[in-house]
PDB file of C-alpha atoms in Angstrom:
ATOM      1  CA  MET A   1    -109.576 -37.175 -40.827  1.00  0.00           C
ATOM      2  CA  LEU A   2    -111.426 -40.177 -39.394  1.00  0.00           C
ATOM      3  CA  ALA A   3    -114.502 -41.971 -40.771  1.00  0.00           C
ATOM      4  CA  ASP A   4    -116.005 -44.914 -38.898  1.00  0.00           C
ATOM      5  CA  ASP A   5    -119.537 -45.528 -37.658  1.00  0.00           C
ATOM      6  CA  SER A   6    -118.153 -46.713 -34.320  1.00  0.00           C
ATOM      7  CA  THR A   7    -117.968 -43.663 -32.076  1.00  0.00           C
ATOM      8  CA  LEU A   8    -115.811 -45.564 -29.621  1.00  0.00           C
ATOM      9  CA  LEU A   9    -113.211 -46.429 -32.293  1.00  0.00           C
ATOM     10  CA  ARG A  10    -113.217 -42.900 -33.697  1.00  0.00           C
ATOM     11  CA  GLU A  11    -112.656 -41.353 -30.297  1.00  0.00           C
ATOM     12  CA  GLY A  12    -109.936 -43.863 -29.500  1.00  0.00           C
ATOM     13  CA  LEU A  13    -108.114 -43.185 -32.756  1.00  0.00           C
ATOM     14  CA  ALA A  14    -108.523 -39.432 -32.352  1.00  0.00           C
ATOM     15  CA  ARG A  15    -106.968 -39.556 -28.904  1.00  0.00           C
ATOM     16  CA  LEU A  16    -104.140 -41.803 -30.111  1.00  0.00           C
ATOM     17  CA  LEU A  17    -103.339 -39.550 -33.054  1.00  0.00           C
ATOM     18  CA  ALA A  18    -103.477 -36.404 -30.934  1.00  0.00           C
ATOM     19  CA  ASP A  19    -101.093 -37.981 -28.430  1.00  0.00           C
ATOM     20  CA  GLU A  20     -98.711 -38.721 -31.304  1.00  0.00           C
ATOM     21  CA  GLY A  21     -98.773 -35.129 -32.560  1.00  0.00           C
ATOM     22  CA  HIS A  22    -101.271 -35.488 -35.408  1.00  0.00           C
ATOM     23  CA  GLU A  23    -104.148 -33.062 -35.920  1.00  0.00           C
ATOM     24  CA  VAL A  24    -107.543 -34.711 -36.510  1.00  0.00           C
ATOM     25  CA  THR A  25    -109.457 -32.173 -38.599  1.00  0.00           C
ATOM     26  CA  ALA A  26    -112.773 -34.064 -38.612  1.00  0.00           C
ATOM     27  CA  SER A  27    -114.328 -37.256 -37.246  1.00  0.00           C
ATOM     28  CA  VAL A  28    -117.451 -38.526 -39.005  1.00  0.00           C
ATOM     29  CA  GLY A  29    -119.714 -41.576 -39.007  1.00  0.00           C
ATOM     30  CA  ASP A  30    -120.688 -42.117 -42.646  1.00  0.00           C
ATOM     31  CA  ALA A  31    -119.236 -41.896 -46.142  1.00  0.00           C
ATOM     32  CA  GLN A  32    -121.171 -38.843 -47.332  1.00  0.00           C
ATOM     33  CA  ALA A  33    -120.125 -36.859 -44.257  1.00  0.00           C
ATOM     34  CA  LEU A  34    -116.550 -37.896 -45.011  1.00  0.00           C
ATOM     35  CA  LEU A  35    -116.691 -36.647 -48.601  1.00  0.00           C
ATOM     36  CA  ASP A  36    -118.332 -33.385 -47.477  1.00  0.00           C
ATOM     37  CA  ALA A  37    -115.640 -32.824 -44.842  1.00  0.00           C
ATOM     38  CA  ILE A  38    -112.828 -33.510 -47.318  1.00  0.00           C
ATOM     39  CA  ALA A  39    -114.358 -31.179 -49.883  1.00  0.00           C
ATOM     40  CA  ALA A  40    -114.416 -28.435 -47.236  1.00  0.00           C
ATOM     41  CA  ASP A  41    -110.876 -29.015 -45.938  1.00  0.00           C
ATOM     42  CA  PRO A  42    -108.806 -31.762 -47.624  1.00  0.00           C
ATOM     43  CA  PRO A  43    -106.455 -33.399 -45.071  1.00  0.00           C
ATOM     44  CA  ASP A  44    -103.093 -35.097 -45.657  1.00  0.00           C
ATOM     45  CA  ALA A  45    -104.723 -38.462 -44.977  1.00  0.00           C
ATOM     46  CA  ALA A  46    -108.065 -40.047 -44.103  1.00  0.00           C
ATOM     47  CA  VAL A  47    -108.632 -43.231 -42.098  1.00  0.00           C
ATOM     48  CA  VAL A  48    -111.757 -44.879 -43.507  1.00  0.00           C
ATOM     49  CA  ASP A  49    -113.785 -47.911 -42.434  1.00  0.00           C
ATOM     50  CA  VAL A  50    -114.839 -50.162 -45.352  1.00  0.00           C
ATOM     51  CA  ARG A  51    -118.378 -50.725 -44.066  1.00  0.00           C
ATOM     52  CA  MET A  52    -120.408 -47.684 -43.077  1.00  0.00           C
ATOM     53  CA  PRO A  53    -124.071 -46.577 -43.093  1.00  0.00           C
ATOM     54  CA  PRO A  54    -126.565 -46.887 -44.623  1.00  0.00           C
ATOM     55  CA  THR A  55    -126.007 -50.421 -46.000  1.00  0.00           C
ATOM     56  CA  HIS A  56    -122.797 -51.307 -44.160  1.00  0.00           C
ATOM     57  CA  THR A  57    -121.369 -52.960 -47.287  1.00  0.00           C
ATOM     58  CA  ASP A  58    -118.754 -51.001 -49.242  1.00  0.00           C
ATOM     59  CA  GLU A  59    -119.647 -47.326 -48.688  1.00  0.00           C
ATOM     60  CA  GLY A  60    -116.268 -46.613 -47.131  1.00  0.00           C
ATOM     61  CA  LEU A  61    -114.346 -48.257 -49.954  1.00  0.00           C
ATOM     62  CA  ARG A  62    -116.297 -46.348 -52.601  1.00  0.00           C
ATOM     63  CA  ALA A  63    -115.629 -43.129 -50.686  1.00  0.00           C
ATOM     64  CA  ALA A  64    -111.922 -44.030 -50.561  1.00  0.00           C
ATOM     65  CA  LEU A  65    -111.799 -44.499 -54.329  1.00  0.00           C
ATOM     66  CA  GLU A  66    -113.631 -41.194 -54.843  1.00  0.00           C
ATOM     67  CA  ILE A  67    -111.144 -39.429 -52.575  1.00  0.00           C
ATOM     68  CA  ARG A  68    -108.210 -40.765 -54.602  1.00  0.00           C
ATOM     69  CA  ARG A  69    -109.875 -39.611 -57.825  1.00  0.00           C
ATOM     70  CA  SER A  70    -111.013 -36.168 -56.682  1.00  0.00           C
ATOM     71  CA  TRP A  71    -108.406 -35.214 -54.058  1.00  0.00           C
ATOM     72  CA  PRO A  72    -105.138 -36.888 -55.121  1.00  0.00           C
ATOM     73  CA  GLY A  73    -103.236 -35.012 -52.432  1.00  0.00           C
ATOM     74  CA  THR A  74    -105.158 -36.853 -49.716  1.00  0.00           C
ATOM     75  CA  GLY A  75    -103.946 -40.339 -48.835  1.00  0.00           C
ATOM     76  CA  VAL A  76    -106.480 -42.973 -47.762  1.00  0.00           C
ATOM     77  CA  LEU A  77    -105.884 -45.683 -45.193  1.00  0.00           C
ATOM     78  CA  VAL A  78    -108.782 -48.166 -45.304  1.00  0.00           C
ATOM     79  CA  LEU A  79    -109.563 -50.230 -42.218  1.00  0.00           C
ATOM     80  CA  SER A  80    -111.419 -53.529 -42.421  1.00  0.00           C
ATOM     81  CA  GLN A  81    -112.506 -56.127 -39.897  1.00  0.00           C
ATOM     82  CA  TYR A  82    -111.599 -58.962 -42.258  1.00  0.00           C
ATOM     83  CA  VAL A  83    -109.491 -59.542 -45.371  1.00  0.00           C
ATOM     84  CA  GLU A  84    -111.888 -58.755 -48.190  1.00  0.00           C
ATOM     85  CA  ARG A  85    -109.990 -59.635 -51.339  1.00  0.00           C
ATOM     86  CA  ARG A  86    -112.334 -57.927 -53.752  1.00  0.00           C
ATOM     87  CA  TYR A  87    -112.177 -54.632 -51.903  1.00  0.00           C
ATOM     88  CA  ALA A  88    -108.407 -54.786 -51.494  1.00  0.00           C
ATOM     89  CA  THR A  89    -107.966 -55.619 -55.177  1.00  0.00           C
ATOM     90  CA  ASP A  90    -110.314 -52.781 -56.167  1.00  0.00           C
ATOM     91  CA  LEU A  91    -108.208 -50.379 -54.155  1.00  0.00           C
ATOM     92  CA  LEU A  92    -104.932 -51.682 -55.574  1.00  0.00           C
ATOM     93  CA  THR A  93    -106.095 -51.665 -59.157  1.00  0.00           C
ATOM     94  CA  THR A  94    -107.630 -48.194 -58.944  1.00  0.00           C
ATOM     95  CA  ALA A  95    -104.930 -46.282 -57.106  1.00  0.00           C
ATOM     96  CA  THR A  96    -101.200 -46.979 -57.139  1.00  0.00           C
ATOM     97  CA  GLU A  97    -100.090 -44.477 -54.528  1.00  0.00           C
ATOM     98  CA  GLY A  98    -101.362 -42.811 -51.389  1.00  0.00           C
ATOM     99  CA  VAL A  99    -103.458 -45.820 -50.387  1.00  0.00           C
ATOM    100  CA  GLY A 100    -103.371 -48.420 -47.661  1.00  0.00           C
ATOM    101  CA  TYR A 101    -105.462 -51.319 -46.362  1.00  0.00           C
ATOM    102  CA  LEU A 102    -105.100 -52.539 -42.793  1.00  0.00           C
ATOM    103  CA  LEU A 103    -107.017 -54.984 -40.675  1.00  0.00           C
ATOM    104  CA  LYS A 104    -108.560 -53.284 -37.654  1.00  0.00           C
ATOM    105  CA  ASP A 105    -106.660 -55.629 -35.362  1.00  0.00           C
ATOM    106  CA  ARG A 106    -103.483 -53.970 -36.650  1.00  0.00           C
ATOM    107  CA  VAL A 107    -104.531 -50.668 -35.035  1.00  0.00           C
ATOM    108  CA  VAL A 108    -103.654 -52.003 -31.586  1.00  0.00           C
ATOM    109  CA  GLN A 109    -100.086 -52.387 -32.832  1.00  0.00           C
ATOM    110  CA  VAL A 110     -99.661 -48.668 -32.573  1.00  0.00           C
ATOM    111  CA  ASP A 111     -96.250 -48.351 -34.198  1.00  0.00           C
ATOM    112  CA  GLU A 112     -97.368 -50.307 -37.290  1.00  0.00           C
ATOM    113  CA  PHE A 113    -100.576 -48.301 -37.576  1.00  0.00           C
ATOM    114  CA  LEU A 114     -98.787 -44.962 -37.282  1.00  0.00           C
ATOM    115  CA  ASP A 115     -96.103 -46.059 -39.740  1.00  0.00           C
ATOM    116  CA  ALA A 116     -98.782 -47.084 -42.260  1.00  0.00           C
ATOM    117  CA  LEU A 117    -100.622 -43.794 -41.820  1.00  0.00           C
ATOM    118  CA  ASP A 118     -97.414 -41.795 -42.280  1.00  0.00           C
ATOM    119  CA  ARG A 119     -96.593 -43.712 -45.474  1.00  0.00           C
ATOM    120  CA  VAL A 120    -100.046 -43.201 -46.941  1.00  0.00           C
ATOM    121  CA  GLY A 121     -99.984 -39.511 -46.025  1.00  0.00           C
ATOM    122  CA  ALA A 122     -96.641 -39.219 -47.821  1.00  0.00           C
ATOM    123  CA  GLY A 123     -98.139 -40.650 -51.020  1.00  0.00           C
ATOM    124  CA  ARG A 124     -96.849 -44.199 -50.613  1.00  0.00           C
ATOM    125  CA  THR A 125     -98.669 -47.479 -50.048  1.00  0.00           C
ATOM    126  CA  ALA A 126     -99.221 -49.535 -46.909  1.00  0.00           C
ATOM    127  CA  PHE A 127    -100.944 -52.904 -47.076  1.00  0.00           C
ATOM    128  CA  ASP A 128    -101.486 -55.266 -44.191  1.00  0.00           C
ATOM    129  CA  PRO A 129     -99.139 -58.292 -44.437  1.00  0.00           C
ATOM    130  CA  GLU A 130    -102.116 -60.629 -44.022  1.00  0.00           C
ATOM    131  CA  VAL A 131    -103.981 -58.897 -46.851  1.00  0.00           C
ATOM    132  CA  VAL A 132    -100.994 -59.239 -49.144  1.00  0.00           C
ATOM    133  CA  ARG A 133    -100.467 -62.869 -48.132  1.00  0.00           C
ATOM    134  CA  GLN A 134    -104.039 -63.775 -49.001  1.00  0.00           C
ATOM    135  CA  LEU A 135    -103.944 -61.854 -52.274  1.00  0.00           C
ATOM    136  CA  LEU A 136    -100.752 -63.610 -53.306  1.00  0.00           C
ATOM    137  CA  THR A 137    -102.023 -67.019 -52.198  1.00  0.00           C
ATOM    138  CA  PHE A 138    -105.229 -66.465 -54.144  1.00  0.00           C
ATOM    139  CA  SER A 139    -103.204 -66.105 -57.334  1.00  0.00           C
ATOM    140  CA  ARG A 140    -100.466 -68.587 -56.487  1.00  0.00           C
ATOM    141  CA  HIS A 141    -100.945 -70.702 -59.580  1.00  0.00           C
ATOM    142  CA  ALA A 142    -101.158 -67.841 -62.035  1.00  0.00           C
ATOM    143  CA  ASP A 143     -98.345 -66.747 -64.293  1.00  0.00           C
ATOM    144  CA  PRO A 144     -96.102 -64.842 -64.219  1.00  0.00           C
ATOM    145  CA  LEU A 145     -95.656 -65.115 -60.456  1.00  0.00           C
ATOM    146  CA  ALA A 146     -94.735 -68.774 -60.872  1.00  0.00           C
ATOM    147  CA  ARG A 147     -91.464 -67.550 -62.360  1.00  0.00           C
ATOM    148  CA  LEU A 148     -90.420 -65.930 -59.075  1.00  0.00           C
ATOM    149  CA  THR A 149     -88.262 -67.612 -56.484  1.00  0.00           C
ATOM    150  CA  ASP A 150     -89.450 -67.849 -52.886  1.00  0.00           C
ATOM    151  CA  ARG A 151     -87.159 -64.971 -51.934  1.00  0.00           C
ATOM    152  CA  GLU A 152     -88.383 -62.819 -54.822  1.00  0.00           C
ATOM    153  CA  ARG A 153     -91.958 -63.578 -53.818  1.00  0.00           C
ATOM    154  CA  GLU A 154     -91.152 -62.512 -50.267  1.00  0.00           C
ATOM    155  CA  VAL A 155     -89.609 -59.249 -51.495  1.00  0.00           C
ATOM    156  CA  LEU A 156     -92.634 -58.646 -53.727  1.00  0.00           C
ATOM    157  CA  GLY A 157     -94.968 -59.118 -50.782  1.00  0.00           C
ATOM    158  CA  ARG A 158     -93.083 -56.531 -48.741  1.00  0.00           C
ATOM    159  CA  MET A 159     -93.052 -54.161 -51.712  1.00  0.00           C
ATOM    160  CA  ALA A 160     -96.820 -54.461 -51.847  1.00  0.00           C
ATOM    161  CA  GLN A 161     -96.986 -53.510 -48.180  1.00  0.00           C
ATOM    162  CA  GLY A 162     -95.314 -50.231 -49.154  1.00  0.00           C
ATOM    163  CA  HIS A 163     -91.839 -50.802 -47.745  1.00  0.00           C
ATOM    164  CA  THR A 164     -88.788 -49.208 -49.340  1.00  0.00           C
ATOM    165  CA  ASN A 165     -85.781 -51.234 -50.487  1.00  0.00           C
ATOM    166  CA  ALA A 166     -83.880 -50.066 -47.406  1.00  0.00           C
ATOM    167  CA  ALA A 167     -86.678 -51.206 -45.089  1.00  0.00           C
ATOM    168  CA  ILE A 168     -86.930 -54.585 -46.847  1.00  0.00           C
ATOM    169  CA  ALA A 169     -83.178 -55.066 -46.547  1.00  0.00           C
ATOM    170  CA  GLU A 170     -83.385 -54.409 -42.816  1.00  0.00           C
ATOM    171  CA  GLN A 171     -86.341 -56.767 -42.358  1.00  0.00           C
ATOM    172  CA  LEU A 172     -84.714 -59.601 -44.326  1.00  0.00           C
ATOM    173  CA  HIS A 173     -81.221 -58.991 -42.905  1.00  0.00           C
ATOM    174  CA  VAL A 174     -79.636 -58.572 -46.325  1.00  0.00           C
ATOM    175  CA  SER A 175     -77.897 -55.670 -48.049  1.00  0.00           C
ATOM    176  CA  GLN A 176     -79.865 -53.014 -49.900  1.00  0.00           C
ATOM    177  CA  SER A 177     -78.011 -53.918 -53.100  1.00  0.00           C
ATOM    178  CA  ALA A 178     -79.228 -57.502 -52.711  1.00  0.00           C
ATOM    179  CA  VAL A 179     -82.809 -56.251 -52.444  1.00  0.00           C
ATOM    180  CA  GLU A 180     -82.297 -54.093 -55.529  1.00  0.00           C
ATOM    181  CA  LYS A 181     -81.190 -57.199 -57.426  1.00  0.00           C
ATOM    182  CA  TYR A 182     -84.306 -59.060 -56.286  1.00  0.00           C
ATOM    183  CA  VAL A 183     -86.493 -56.130 -57.339  1.00  0.00           C
ATOM    184  CA  ASN A 184     -84.865 -55.943 -60.774  1.00  0.00           C
ATOM    185  CA  ALA A 185     -85.313 -59.696 -61.185  1.00  0.00           C
ATOM    186  CA  ILE A 186     -89.001 -59.321 -60.285  1.00  0.00           C
ATOM    187  CA  PHE A 187     -89.420 -56.546 -62.853  1.00  0.00           C
ATOM    188  CA  ASP A 188     -87.703 -58.689 -65.480  1.00  0.00           C
ATOM    189  CA  LYS A 189     -89.783 -61.793 -64.753  1.00  0.00           C
ATOM    190  CA  LEU A 190     -93.001 -59.770 -64.698  1.00  0.00           C
ATOM    191  CA  GLU A 191     -91.910 -58.078 -67.930  1.00  0.00           C
ATOM    192  CA  LEU A 192     -91.883 -54.617 -66.397  1.00  0.00           C
ATOM    193  CA  SER A 193     -88.267 -53.774 -67.183  1.00  0.00           C
ATOM    194  CA  SER A 194     -89.141 -51.427 -70.016  1.00  0.00           C
ATOM    195  CA  THR A 195     -92.059 -49.809 -68.186  1.00  0.00           C
ATOM    196  CA  SER A 196     -91.341 -46.176 -67.417  1.00  0.00           C
ATOM    197  CA  GLY A 197     -92.746 -44.171 -64.534  1.00  0.00           C
ATOM    198  CA  TYR A 198     -92.709 -44.175 -60.761  1.00  0.00           C
ATOM    199  CA  SER A 199     -95.116 -47.009 -60.050  1.00  0.00           C
ATOM    200  CA  ARG A 200     -93.329 -50.113 -61.295  1.00  0.00           C
ATOM    201  CA  ARG A 201     -93.296 -51.448 -57.745  1.00  0.00           C
ATOM    202  CA  VAL A 202     -97.073 -51.426 -57.541  1.00  0.00           C
ATOM    203  CA  LEU A 203     -97.418 -52.472 -61.169  1.00  0.00           C
ATOM    204  CA  ALA A 204     -95.524 -55.617 -60.220  1.00  0.00           C
ATOM    205  CA  ILE A 205     -98.345 -56.509 -57.811  1.00  0.00           C
ATOM    206  CA  LEU A 206    -101.014 -55.442 -60.280  1.00  0.00           C
ATOM    207  CA  ARG A 207     -99.536 -57.570 -63.062  1.00  0.00           C
ATOM    208  CA  TYR A 208     -99.585 -60.506 -60.724  1.00  0.00           C
ATOM    209  CA  LEU A 209    -103.121 -59.936 -59.491  1.00  0.00           C
ATOM    210  CA  GLY A 210    -104.371 -59.426 -62.996  1.00  0.00           C
ATOM    211  CA  SER A 211    -102.789 -62.567 -64.382  1.00  0.00           C
TER     212      SER A 211
END
């Protein structure tokens, strides 16, 4: 499902997704139409612009958060023209799975866009590397991130983008067991070792952002 007030972008994305074998169940131009369409036929994932009518401020983001609350089986990939830290942090701190945040420029890198959409649709996370970089830089001087080594910080950034340990190992040209050691060290330093549940990876980012 697509939601963006730009007809040109919606039609372009719809054609791209159709060419790649995805079914676009609806294409709408405002947040209320998006919520109505999802209520009628919840999709696997929705691609949502942050700024939509009537005020062009955060209607899309608020719709994204409502989707995650009311239709947890629907992933949400938010698109934004710029890195808007408050919106990205709101999304991260409200939902720990099935969410993503990409800059619109990333859409032209088709493989990255499709990979992010697939991950969000599968209930994982996908955050633009530039978004993560700015979020981490914003909190650079806060504890407990200061305890992390440069390599652990790099692994944490890729975790926040939604990559698996295997994918991180491939990107950093190290073994998967090495990545697992980095991840365990991050959990220890962020005092998440005793935290149970499936979302420790995202909690690592949340602990950092909230510090």
